CSV table of C-alpha atoms in Angstrom, one decimal:
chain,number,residue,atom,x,y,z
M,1,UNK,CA,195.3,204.5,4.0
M,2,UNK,CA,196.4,204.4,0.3
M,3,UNK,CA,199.6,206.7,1.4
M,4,UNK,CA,200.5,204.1,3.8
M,5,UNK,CA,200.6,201.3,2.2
M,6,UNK,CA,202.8,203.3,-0.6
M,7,UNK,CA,205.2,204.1,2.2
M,8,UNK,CA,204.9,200.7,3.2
M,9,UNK,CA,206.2,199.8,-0.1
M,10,UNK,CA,209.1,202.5,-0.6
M,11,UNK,CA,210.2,201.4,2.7
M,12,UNK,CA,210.3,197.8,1.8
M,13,UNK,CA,212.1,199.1,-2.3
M,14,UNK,CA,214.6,201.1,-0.8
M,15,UNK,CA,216.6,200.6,2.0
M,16,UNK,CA,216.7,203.9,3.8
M,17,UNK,CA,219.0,205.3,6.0
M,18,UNK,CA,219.3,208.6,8.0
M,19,UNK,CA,221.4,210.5,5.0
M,20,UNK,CA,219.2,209.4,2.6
M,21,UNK,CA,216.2,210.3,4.7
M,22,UNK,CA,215.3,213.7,3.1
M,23,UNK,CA,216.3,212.6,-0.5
M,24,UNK,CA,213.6,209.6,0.2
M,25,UNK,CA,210.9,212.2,1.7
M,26,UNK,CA,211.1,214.1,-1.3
M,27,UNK,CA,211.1,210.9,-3.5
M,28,UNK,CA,208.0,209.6,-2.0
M,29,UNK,CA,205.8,213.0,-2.3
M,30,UNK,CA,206.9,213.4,-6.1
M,31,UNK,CA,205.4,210.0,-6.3
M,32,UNK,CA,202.3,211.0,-4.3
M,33,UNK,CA,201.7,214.3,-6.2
M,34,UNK,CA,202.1,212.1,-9.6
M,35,UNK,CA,200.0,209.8,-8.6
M,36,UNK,CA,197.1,212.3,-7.6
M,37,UNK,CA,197.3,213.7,-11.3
């Protein structure tokens, strides 16, 4: 639950678009993994 709500909120920070699709994947599991630590 806690993972959607942060892709809720990258979703709502960034304004993503199919180019910047990957480069916003990876973003949000650095995020994720930092988070965990």
């Amino acid at each position: 639950m806690q993972s959607l709500l942060v892709t809720i909120k990258l979703e709502d920070t960034f304004t993503i678009n199919e180019e910047d699709e990957q480069e916003a994947e990876e973003l949000y599991y650095k995020l994720w993994e930092d988070d965990r630590l």
